[in-house]
Amino acid sequence: QLQLQESGPGLVKPSETLSLTCTVSGGSISSSDYYWGWIRQPPGKGLEWIGSIHYSGSTYYNPSLKSRVTISVDTSKNQLFLKLSSVTATDTAVFYCARLATKYSYSSYFDYWGQGTLVTVSS
Amino acid sequence: DIQMTQFPSTLSASVGDRVTITCRASQSISSWLAWYQQKPGKAPKLLIYKASSLESGVPARFSGSGSGTEFTLTISSLQPDDFATYYCQQYHSFSTFGQGTKVEIK
């Protein structure tokens, strides 16, 4: 059974860079042709897609966040990473990693999700 | 960007009620729409994909319909476990979620 687990600091200072890791178990990122994504959810609010990546390194970002986001992957560790720079309080959210369900497609629904990790931006 | 408008934002219902949630896209997305259920403190759970395909393991009381710009999620007979927030997601062009519909106990 595929499992995803987010990890990283729960508190980040304004103007700094938020860095999160998603560890995938029960399947290999590099032996499949799926895209993997990051989604965030501010407290009490809705879901926002951040971006998606294929193990080959092909990435797609939400245009509203593109200038501040970097998503990468380490196939040897079966992990994907999220970096969000110049954060402000409005970036406070639960961050989820998830698998896009359709092979070879960067536009798909999400079938496997991590449990999410709360990141608070505050001094 | 494709915008998704979901309504109502809150819905009060009783066990056994038939419940319908609507999601409207700002442009045609064919049938590239999914529905999720989310409970407090949990990740969203996939219910429906491609507008009307039921995800494996999801009870048959959940159904989806629509194409183009108008979509609905229907719960035929609301159960206690169904009180949650529901989101639609378009994946015609990248991904956009609706604002969510909270189904609460009447």
PDB file of C-alpha atoms in Angstrom:
ATOM      1  CA  GLN A   1       0.000   0.000   0.000  1.00  0.00           C
ATOM      2  CA  LEU A   2       1.414   3.330  -1.060  1.00  0.00           C
ATOM      3  CA  GLN A   3       2.037   5.730   1.814  1.00  0.00           C
ATOM      4  CA  LEU A   4       3.199   9.341   1.828  1.00  0.00           C
ATOM      5  CA  GLN A   5       4.549  11.212   4.836  1.00  0.00           C
ATOM      6  CA  GLU A   6       5.333  14.920   5.025  1.00  0.00           C
ATOM      7  CA  SER A   7       7.982  16.269   7.375  1.00  0.00           C
ATOM      8  CA  GLY A   8       9.689  19.540   8.139  1.00  0.00           C
ATOM      9  CA  PRO A   9       9.758  22.500  10.517  1.00  0.00           C
ATOM     10  CA  GLY A  10       6.427  23.473  11.975  1.00  0.00           C
ATOM     11  CA  LEU A  11       7.451  27.099  12.398  1.00  0.00           C
ATOM     12  CA  VAL A  12       9.109  29.373   9.861  1.00  0.00           C
ATOM     13  CA  LYS A  13       9.934  33.053  10.234  1.00  0.00           C
ATOM     14  CA  PRO A  14       8.568  35.654   7.830  1.00  0.00           C
ATOM     15  CA  SER A  15      10.770  36.292   4.774  1.00  0.00           C
ATOM     16  CA  GLU A  16      12.504  32.919   5.194  1.00  0.00           C
ATOM     17  CA  THR A  17      12.187  29.782   3.078  1.00  0.00           C
ATOM     18  CA  LEU A  18       9.801  26.991   3.983  1.00  0.00           C
ATOM     19  CA  SER A  19      11.254  23.540   3.278  1.00  0.00           C
ATOM     20  CA  LEU A  20       9.314  20.293   3.426  1.00  0.00           C
ATOM     21  CA  THR A  21      10.023  16.672   2.575  1.00  0.00           C
ATOM     22  CA  CYS A  22       7.597  13.988   1.451  1.00  0.00           C
ATOM     23  CA  THR A  23       8.773  10.413   1.920  1.00  0.00           C
ATOM     24  CA  VAL A  24       7.060   7.804  -0.225  1.00  0.00           C
ATOM     25  CA  SER A  25       6.883   4.167   0.894  1.00  0.00           C
ATOM     26  CA  GLY A  26       5.237   1.098  -0.566  1.00  0.00           C
ATOM     27  CA  GLY A  27       6.238   2.061  -4.081  1.00  0.00           C
ATOM     28  CA  SER A  28       9.092   3.657  -5.977  1.00  0.00           C
ATOM     29  CA  ILE A  29       8.866   7.187  -7.341  1.00  0.00           C
ATOM     30  CA  SER A  30      11.278   6.312 -10.145  1.00  0.00           C
ATOM     31  CA  SER A  31       9.758   3.013 -11.257  1.00  0.00           C
ATOM     32  CA  SER A  32       6.395   4.543 -12.019  1.00  0.00           C
ATOM     33  CA  ASP A  33       5.294   7.174 -14.452  1.00  0.00           C
ATOM     34  CA  TYR A  34       3.179   9.169 -12.090  1.00  0.00           C
ATOM     35  CA  TYR A  35       3.443  12.809 -11.190  1.00  0.00           C
ATOM     36  CA  TRP A  36       3.606  13.801  -7.539  1.00  0.00           C
ATOM     37  CA  GLY A  37       2.196  17.004  -6.155  1.00  0.00           C
ATOM     38  CA  TRP A  38       2.038  19.432  -3.272  1.00  0.00           C
ATOM     39  CA  ILE A  39      -1.229  20.982  -2.086  1.00  0.00           C
ATOM     40  CA  ARG A  40      -1.782  23.391   0.798  1.00  0.00           C
ATOM     41  CA  GLN A  41      -4.738  24.332   2.959  1.00  0.00           C
ATOM     42  CA  PRO A  42      -4.745  27.439   5.189  1.00  0.00           C
ATOM     43  CA  PRO A  43      -6.496  26.853   8.525  1.00  0.00           C
ATOM     44  CA  GLY A  44     -10.250  26.761   8.007  1.00  0.00           C
ATOM     45  CA  LYS A  45      -9.949  27.351   4.269  1.00  0.00           C
ATOM     46  CA  GLY A  46      -9.919  25.422   1.016  1.00  0.00           C
ATOM     47  CA  LEU A  47      -7.305  23.512  -0.936  1.00  0.00           C
ATOM     48  CA  GLU A  48      -4.752  25.062  -3.262  1.00  0.00           C
ATOM     49  CA  TRP A  49      -2.562  23.142  -5.692  1.00  0.00           C
ATOM     50  CA  ILE A  50       1.080  24.283  -5.413  1.00  0.00           C
ATOM     51  CA  GLY A  51       2.814  22.234  -8.073  1.00  0.00           C
ATOM     52  CA  SER A  52       3.628  18.792  -9.444  1.00  0.00           C
ATOM     53  CA  ILE A  53       6.760  16.890 -10.427  1.00  0.00           C
ATOM     54  CA  HIS A  54       7.738  13.765 -12.348  1.00  0.00           C
ATOM     55  CA  TYR A  55      10.775  11.769 -11.242  1.00  0.00           C
ATOM     56  CA  SER A  56      12.485  12.842 -14.459  1.00  0.00           C
ATOM     57  CA  GLY A  57      12.435  16.374 -13.053  1.00  0.00           C
ATOM     58  CA  SER A  58       9.615  17.760 -15.147  1.00  0.00           C
ATOM     59  CA  THR A  59       7.749  20.283 -13.013  1.00  0.00           C
ATOM     60  CA  TYR A  60       4.597  22.371 -13.218  1.00  0.00           C
ATOM     61  CA  TYR A  61       3.711  25.132 -10.783  1.00  0.00           C
ATOM     62  CA  ASN A  62       0.642  27.125  -9.855  1.00  0.00           C
ATOM     63  CA  PRO A  63       1.164  30.471 -11.649  1.00  0.00           C
ATOM     64  CA  SER A  64       0.198  32.365  -8.493  1.00  0.00           C
ATOM     65  CA  LEU A  65       3.111  30.783  -6.588  1.00  0.00           C
ATOM     66  CA  LYS A  66       5.554  30.038  -9.384  1.00  0.00           C
ATOM     67  CA  SER A  67       8.023  32.797  -8.549  1.00  0.00           C
ATOM     68  CA  ARG A  68       8.513  31.457  -5.006  1.00  0.00           C
ATOM     69  CA  VAL A  69       8.191  27.675  -5.399  1.00  0.00           C
ATOM     70  CA  THR A  70      10.703  24.956  -6.149  1.00  0.00           C
ATOM     71  CA  ILE A  71       9.757  21.278  -6.186  1.00  0.00           C
ATOM     72  CA  SER A  72      12.394  18.609  -6.574  1.00  0.00           C
ATOM     73  CA  VAL A  73      12.835  14.875  -6.159  1.00  0.00           C
ATOM     74  CA  ASP A  74      15.520  12.491  -4.866  1.00  0.00           C
ATOM     75  CA  THR A  75      14.824   9.084  -6.389  1.00  0.00           C
ATOM     76  CA  SER A  76      17.551   7.397  -4.331  1.00  0.00           C
ATOM     77  CA  LYS A  77      15.683   8.343  -1.161  1.00  0.00           C
ATOM     78  CA  ASN A  78      12.197   8.070  -2.679  1.00  0.00           C
ATOM     79  CA  GLN A  79      11.481  11.608  -1.562  1.00  0.00           C
ATOM     80  CA  LEU A  80      10.099  14.791  -2.998  1.00  0.00           C
ATOM     81  CA  PHE A  81      10.753  18.256  -1.682  1.00  0.00           C
ATOM     82  CA  LEU A  82       9.017  21.608  -1.506  1.00  0.00           C
ATOM     83  CA  LYS A  83      10.670  24.964  -1.052  1.00  0.00           C
ATOM     84  CA  LEU A  84       8.600  28.126  -0.727  1.00  0.00           C
ATOM     85  CA  SER A  85      10.604  31.310  -0.408  1.00  0.00           C
ATOM     86  CA  SER A  86       9.860  34.725   1.099  1.00  0.00           C
ATOM     87  CA  VAL A  87       7.031  33.411   3.221  1.00  0.00           C
ATOM     88  CA  THR A  88       4.509  35.590   5.022  1.00  0.00           C
ATOM     89  CA  ALA A  89       1.752  34.829   7.499  1.00  0.00           C
ATOM     90  CA  THR A  90      -0.598  34.129   4.604  1.00  0.00           C
ATOM     91  CA  ASP A  91       1.520  31.066   3.779  1.00  0.00           C
ATOM     92  CA  THR A  92       0.523  29.439   7.072  1.00  0.00           C
ATOM     93  CA  ALA A  93      -1.169  26.208   6.079  1.00  0.00           C
ATOM     94  CA  VAL A  94      -1.318  22.447   6.261  1.00  0.00           C
ATOM     95  CA  PHE A  95       0.835  21.148   3.422  1.00  0.00           C
ATOM     96  CA  TYR A  96       0.012  17.843   1.755  1.00  0.00           C
ATOM     97  CA  CYS A  97       1.930  15.738  -0.728  1.00  0.00           C
ATOM     98  CA  ALA A  98      -0.102  13.490  -2.991  1.00  0.00           C
ATOM     99  CA  ARG A  99       0.125  11.278  -6.056  1.00  0.00           C
ATOM    100  CA  LEU A 100      -1.556  12.233  -9.298  1.00  0.00           C
ATOM    101  CA  ALA A 101      -3.622   9.229 -10.317  1.00  0.00           C
ATOM    102  CA  THR A 102      -3.125   9.156 -14.079  1.00  0.00           C
ATOM    103  CA  LYS A 103       0.155   7.893 -15.466  1.00  0.00           C
ATOM    104  CA  TYR A 104       2.132  10.345 -17.579  1.00  0.00           C
ATOM    105  CA  SER A 105      -0.315  13.149 -16.782  1.00  0.00           C
ATOM    106  CA  TYR A 106       0.451  16.337 -14.881  1.00  0.00           C
ATOM    107  CA  SER A 107      -3.252  17.184 -14.870  1.00  0.00           C
ATOM    108  CA  SER A 108      -5.025  14.576 -12.838  1.00  0.00           C
ATOM    109  CA  TYR A 109      -6.887  13.929  -9.660  1.00  0.00           C
ATOM    110  CA  PHE A 110      -5.056  12.882  -6.500  1.00  0.00           C
ATOM    111  CA  ASP A 111      -5.523   9.316  -5.275  1.00  0.00           C
ATOM    112  CA  TYR A 112      -2.973   8.944  -2.478  1.00  0.00           C
ATOM    113  CA  TRP A 113      -2.371  11.688   0.087  1.00  0.00           C
ATOM    114  CA  GLY A 114      -0.039  12.186   3.001  1.00  0.00           C
ATOM    115  CA  GLN A 115      -1.527  13.078   6.377  1.00  0.00           C
ATOM    116  CA  GLY A 116      -0.386  16.680   6.039  1.00  0.00           C
ATOM    117  CA  THR A 117       1.906  18.856   8.121  1.00  0.00           C
ATOM    118  CA  LEU A 118       1.063  22.252   9.592  1.00  0.00           C
ATOM    119  CA  VAL A 119       3.530  25.028   8.942  1.00  0.00           C
ATOM    120  CA  THR A 120       3.057  28.298  10.783  1.00  0.00           C
ATOM    121  CA  VAL A 121       4.765  31.462   9.591  1.00  0.00           C
ATOM    122  CA  SER A 122       5.452  33.688  12.562  1.00  0.00           C
ATOM    123  CA  SER A 123       8.291  35.576  14.163  1.00  0.00           C
TER     124      SER A 123
ATOM    125  CA  ASP B   1      -6.906  29.995 -15.000  1.00  0.00           C
ATOM    126  CA  ILE B   2     -10.008  27.877 -14.529  1.00  0.00           C
ATOM    127  CA  GLN B   3     -12.097  28.944 -11.542  1.00  0.00           C
ATOM    128  CA  MET B   4     -14.339  26.522  -9.689  1.00  0.00           C
ATOM    129  CA  THR B   5     -17.428  27.779  -7.878  1.00  0.00           C
ATOM    130  CA  GLN B   6     -18.991  25.376  -5.436  1.00  0.00           C
ATOM    131  CA  PHE B   7     -22.326  25.786  -3.687  1.00  0.00           C
ATOM    132  CA  PRO B   8     -23.804  25.835  -1.208  1.00  0.00           C
ATOM    133  CA  SER B   9     -20.936  26.637   1.131  1.00  0.00           C
ATOM    134  CA  THR B  10     -22.828  25.043   4.007  1.00  0.00           C
ATOM    135  CA  LEU B  11     -25.616  22.522   3.932  1.00  0.00           C
ATOM    136  CA  SER B  12     -27.668  21.376   6.925  1.00  0.00           C
ATOM    137  CA  ALA B  13     -29.216  17.947   6.547  1.00  0.00           C
ATOM    138  CA  SER B  14     -30.476  14.957   8.490  1.00  0.00           C
ATOM    139  CA  VAL B  15     -29.533  11.303   8.334  1.00  0.00           C
ATOM    140  CA  GLY B  16     -31.394   9.712   5.432  1.00  0.00           C
ATOM    141  CA  ASP B  17     -31.663  12.930   3.413  1.00  0.00           C
ATOM    142  CA  ARG B  18     -30.732  13.143  -0.239  1.00  0.00           C
ATOM    143  CA  VAL B  19     -28.002  15.741  -0.589  1.00  0.00           C
ATOM    144  CA  THR B  20     -26.785  17.507  -3.715  1.00  0.00           C
ATOM    145  CA  ILE B  21     -23.707  19.718  -4.039  1.00  0.00           C
ATOM    146  CA  THR B  22     -22.995  21.713  -7.189  1.00  0.00           C
ATOM    147  CA  CYS B  23     -19.707  22.737  -8.750  1.00  0.00           C
ATOM    148  CA  ARG B  24     -19.455  25.121 -11.689  1.00  0.00           C
ATOM    149  CA  ALA B  25     -16.359  25.679 -13.837  1.00  0.00           C
ATOM    150  CA  SER B  26     -15.515  29.033 -15.422  1.00  0.00           C
ATOM    151  CA  GLN B  27     -14.961  27.260 -18.748  1.00  0.00           C
ATOM    152  CA  SER B  28     -15.592  23.801 -20.116  1.00  0.00           C
ATOM    153  CA  ILE B  29     -13.552  21.076 -18.448  1.00  0.00           C
ATOM    154  CA  SER B  30     -15.214  18.169 -20.262  1.00  0.00           C
ATOM    155  CA  SER B  31     -15.503  15.476 -17.567  1.00  0.00           C
ATOM    156  CA  TRP B  32     -12.198  16.177 -15.875  1.00  0.00           C
ATOM    157  CA  LEU B  33     -13.650  16.653 -12.416  1.00  0.00           C
ATOM    158  CA  ALA B  34     -13.102  14.907  -9.090  1.00  0.00           C
ATOM    159  CA  TRP B  35     -14.858  15.045  -5.736  1.00  0.00           C
ATOM    160  CA  TYR B  36     -13.245  14.628  -2.318  1.00  0.00           C
ATOM    161  CA  GLN B  37     -14.475  14.250   1.235  1.00  0.00           C
ATOM    162  CA  GLN B  38     -12.487  15.796   4.052  1.00  0.00           C
ATOM    163  CA  LYS B  39     -12.968  15.372   7.783  1.00  0.00           C
ATOM    164  CA  PRO B  40     -11.351  17.645  10.390  1.00  0.00           C
ATOM    165  CA  GLY B  41      -7.632  17.025  10.785  1.00  0.00           C
ATOM    166  CA  LYS B  42      -7.552  14.528   7.922  1.00  0.00           C
ATOM    167  CA  ALA B  43      -6.388  14.561   4.336  1.00  0.00           C
ATOM    168  CA  PRO B  44      -9.003  14.698   1.593  1.00  0.00           C
ATOM    169  CA  LYS B  45     -10.324  11.331   0.435  1.00  0.00           C
ATOM    170  CA  LEU B  46     -11.099  10.727  -3.237  1.00  0.00           C
ATOM    171  CA  LEU B  47     -14.740   9.844  -3.891  1.00  0.00           C
ATOM    172  CA  ILE B  48     -15.411  10.413  -7.586  1.00  0.00           C
ATOM    173  CA  TYR B  49     -13.172  10.987 -10.620  1.00  0.00           C
ATOM    174  CA  LYS B  50     -13.913  11.774 -14.246  1.00  0.00           C
ATOM    175  CA  ALA B  51     -17.154  13.373 -13.066  1.00  0.00           C
ATOM    176  CA  SER B  52     -19.047  10.135 -12.439  1.00  0.00           C
ATOM    177  CA  SER B  53     -16.602   7.268 -11.790  1.00  0.00           C
ATOM    178  CA  LEU B  54     -16.788   5.942  -8.256  1.00  0.00           C
ATOM    179  CA  GLU B  55     -13.438   5.341  -6.581  1.00  0.00           C
ATOM    180  CA  SER B  56     -12.920   1.784  -5.384  1.00  0.00           C
ATOM    181  CA  GLY B  57     -14.241   1.234  -1.872  1.00  0.00           C
ATOM    182  CA  VAL B  58     -16.492   4.307  -1.851  1.00  0.00           C
ATOM    183  CA  PRO B  59     -20.125   3.531  -0.953  1.00  0.00           C
ATOM    184  CA  ALA B  60     -22.598   3.494  -3.823  1.00  0.00           C
ATOM    185  CA  ARG B  61     -24.738   6.166  -2.141  1.00  0.00           C
ATOM    186  CA  PHE B  62     -22.221   8.654  -3.564  1.00  0.00           C
ATOM    187  CA  SER B  63     -22.662   9.553  -7.202  1.00  0.00           C
ATOM    188  CA  GLY B  64     -21.437  12.249  -9.542  1.00  0.00           C
ATOM    189  CA  SER B  65     -22.825  13.697 -12.732  1.00  0.00           C
ATOM    190  CA  GLY B  66     -22.307  16.499 -15.206  1.00  0.00           C
ATOM    191  CA  SER B  67     -19.980  17.592 -17.964  1.00  0.00           C
ATOM    192  CA  GLY B  68     -18.755  20.818 -19.477  1.00  0.00           C
ATOM    193  CA  THR B  69     -19.195  23.444 -16.780  1.00  0.00           C
ATOM    194  CA  GLU B  70     -21.840  22.106 -14.378  1.00  0.00           C
ATOM    195  CA  PHE B  71     -21.354  19.154 -12.046  1.00  0.00           C
ATOM    196  CA  THR B  72     -23.123  17.636  -9.063  1.00  0.00           C
ATOM    197  CA  LEU B  73     -22.233  15.313  -6.234  1.00  0.00           C
ATOM    198  CA  THR B  74     -25.208  13.468  -4.780  1.00  0.00           C
ATOM    199  CA  ILE B  75     -25.428  11.475  -1.583  1.00  0.00           C
ATOM    200  CA  SER B  76     -28.585   9.403  -1.945  1.00  0.00           C
ATOM    201  CA  SER B  77     -29.158   8.747   1.749  1.00  0.00           C
ATOM    202  CA  LEU B  78     -26.963  10.686   4.130  1.00  0.00           C
ATOM    203  CA  GLN B  79     -25.241   8.574   6.782  1.00  0.00           C
ATOM    204  CA  PRO B  80     -23.649   9.715  10.070  1.00  0.00           C
ATOM    205  CA  ASP B  81     -20.176   9.157   8.611  1.00  0.00           C
ATOM    206  CA  ASP B  82     -20.938  11.559   5.732  1.00  0.00           C
ATOM    207  CA  PHE B  83     -20.934  14.750   7.778  1.00  0.00           C
ATOM    208  CA  ALA B  84     -17.801  16.369   6.417  1.00  0.00           C
ATOM    209  CA  THR B  85     -16.583  18.971   3.954  1.00  0.00           C
ATOM    210  CA  TYR B  86     -16.673  18.161   0.241  1.00  0.00           C
ATOM    211  CA  TYR B  87     -14.452  19.656  -2.463  1.00  0.00           C
ATOM    212  CA  CYS B  88     -14.551  19.496  -6.218  1.00  0.00           C
ATOM    213  CA  GLN B  89     -11.365  19.669  -8.291  1.00  0.00           C
ATOM    214  CA  GLN B  90     -10.917  20.347 -11.990  1.00  0.00           C
ATOM    215  CA  TYR B  91      -7.963  18.716 -13.710  1.00  0.00           C
ATOM    216  CA  HIS B  92      -8.600  19.767 -17.270  1.00  0.00           C
ATOM    217  CA  SER B  93      -5.802  22.296 -16.944  1.00  0.00           C
ATOM    218  CA  PHE B  94      -3.502  21.644 -14.005  1.00  0.00           C
ATOM    219  CA  SER B  95      -5.624  21.716 -10.863  1.00  0.00           C
ATOM    220  CA  THR B  96      -8.111  23.988  -9.160  1.00  0.00           C
ATOM    221  CA  PHE B  97     -10.334  23.188  -6.209  1.00  0.00           C
ATOM    222  CA  GLY B  98     -13.729  24.548  -5.296  1.00  0.00           C
ATOM    223  CA  GLN B  99     -14.156  26.431  -2.030  1.00  0.00           C
ATOM    224  CA  GLY B 100     -15.773  23.467  -0.282  1.00  0.00           C
ATOM    225  CA  THR B 101     -19.230  22.542   1.036  1.00  0.00           C
ATOM    226  CA  LYS B 102     -19.620  21.700   4.682  1.00  0.00           C
ATOM    227  CA  VAL B 103     -22.379  19.175   5.309  1.00  0.00           C
ATOM    228  CA  GLU B 104     -23.546  19.567   8.869  1.00  0.00           C
ATOM    229  CA  ILE B 105     -26.163  17.985  11.062  1.00  0.00           C
ATOM    230  CA  LYS B 106     -29.535  19.685  10.944  1.00  0.00           C
TER     231      LYS B 106
END
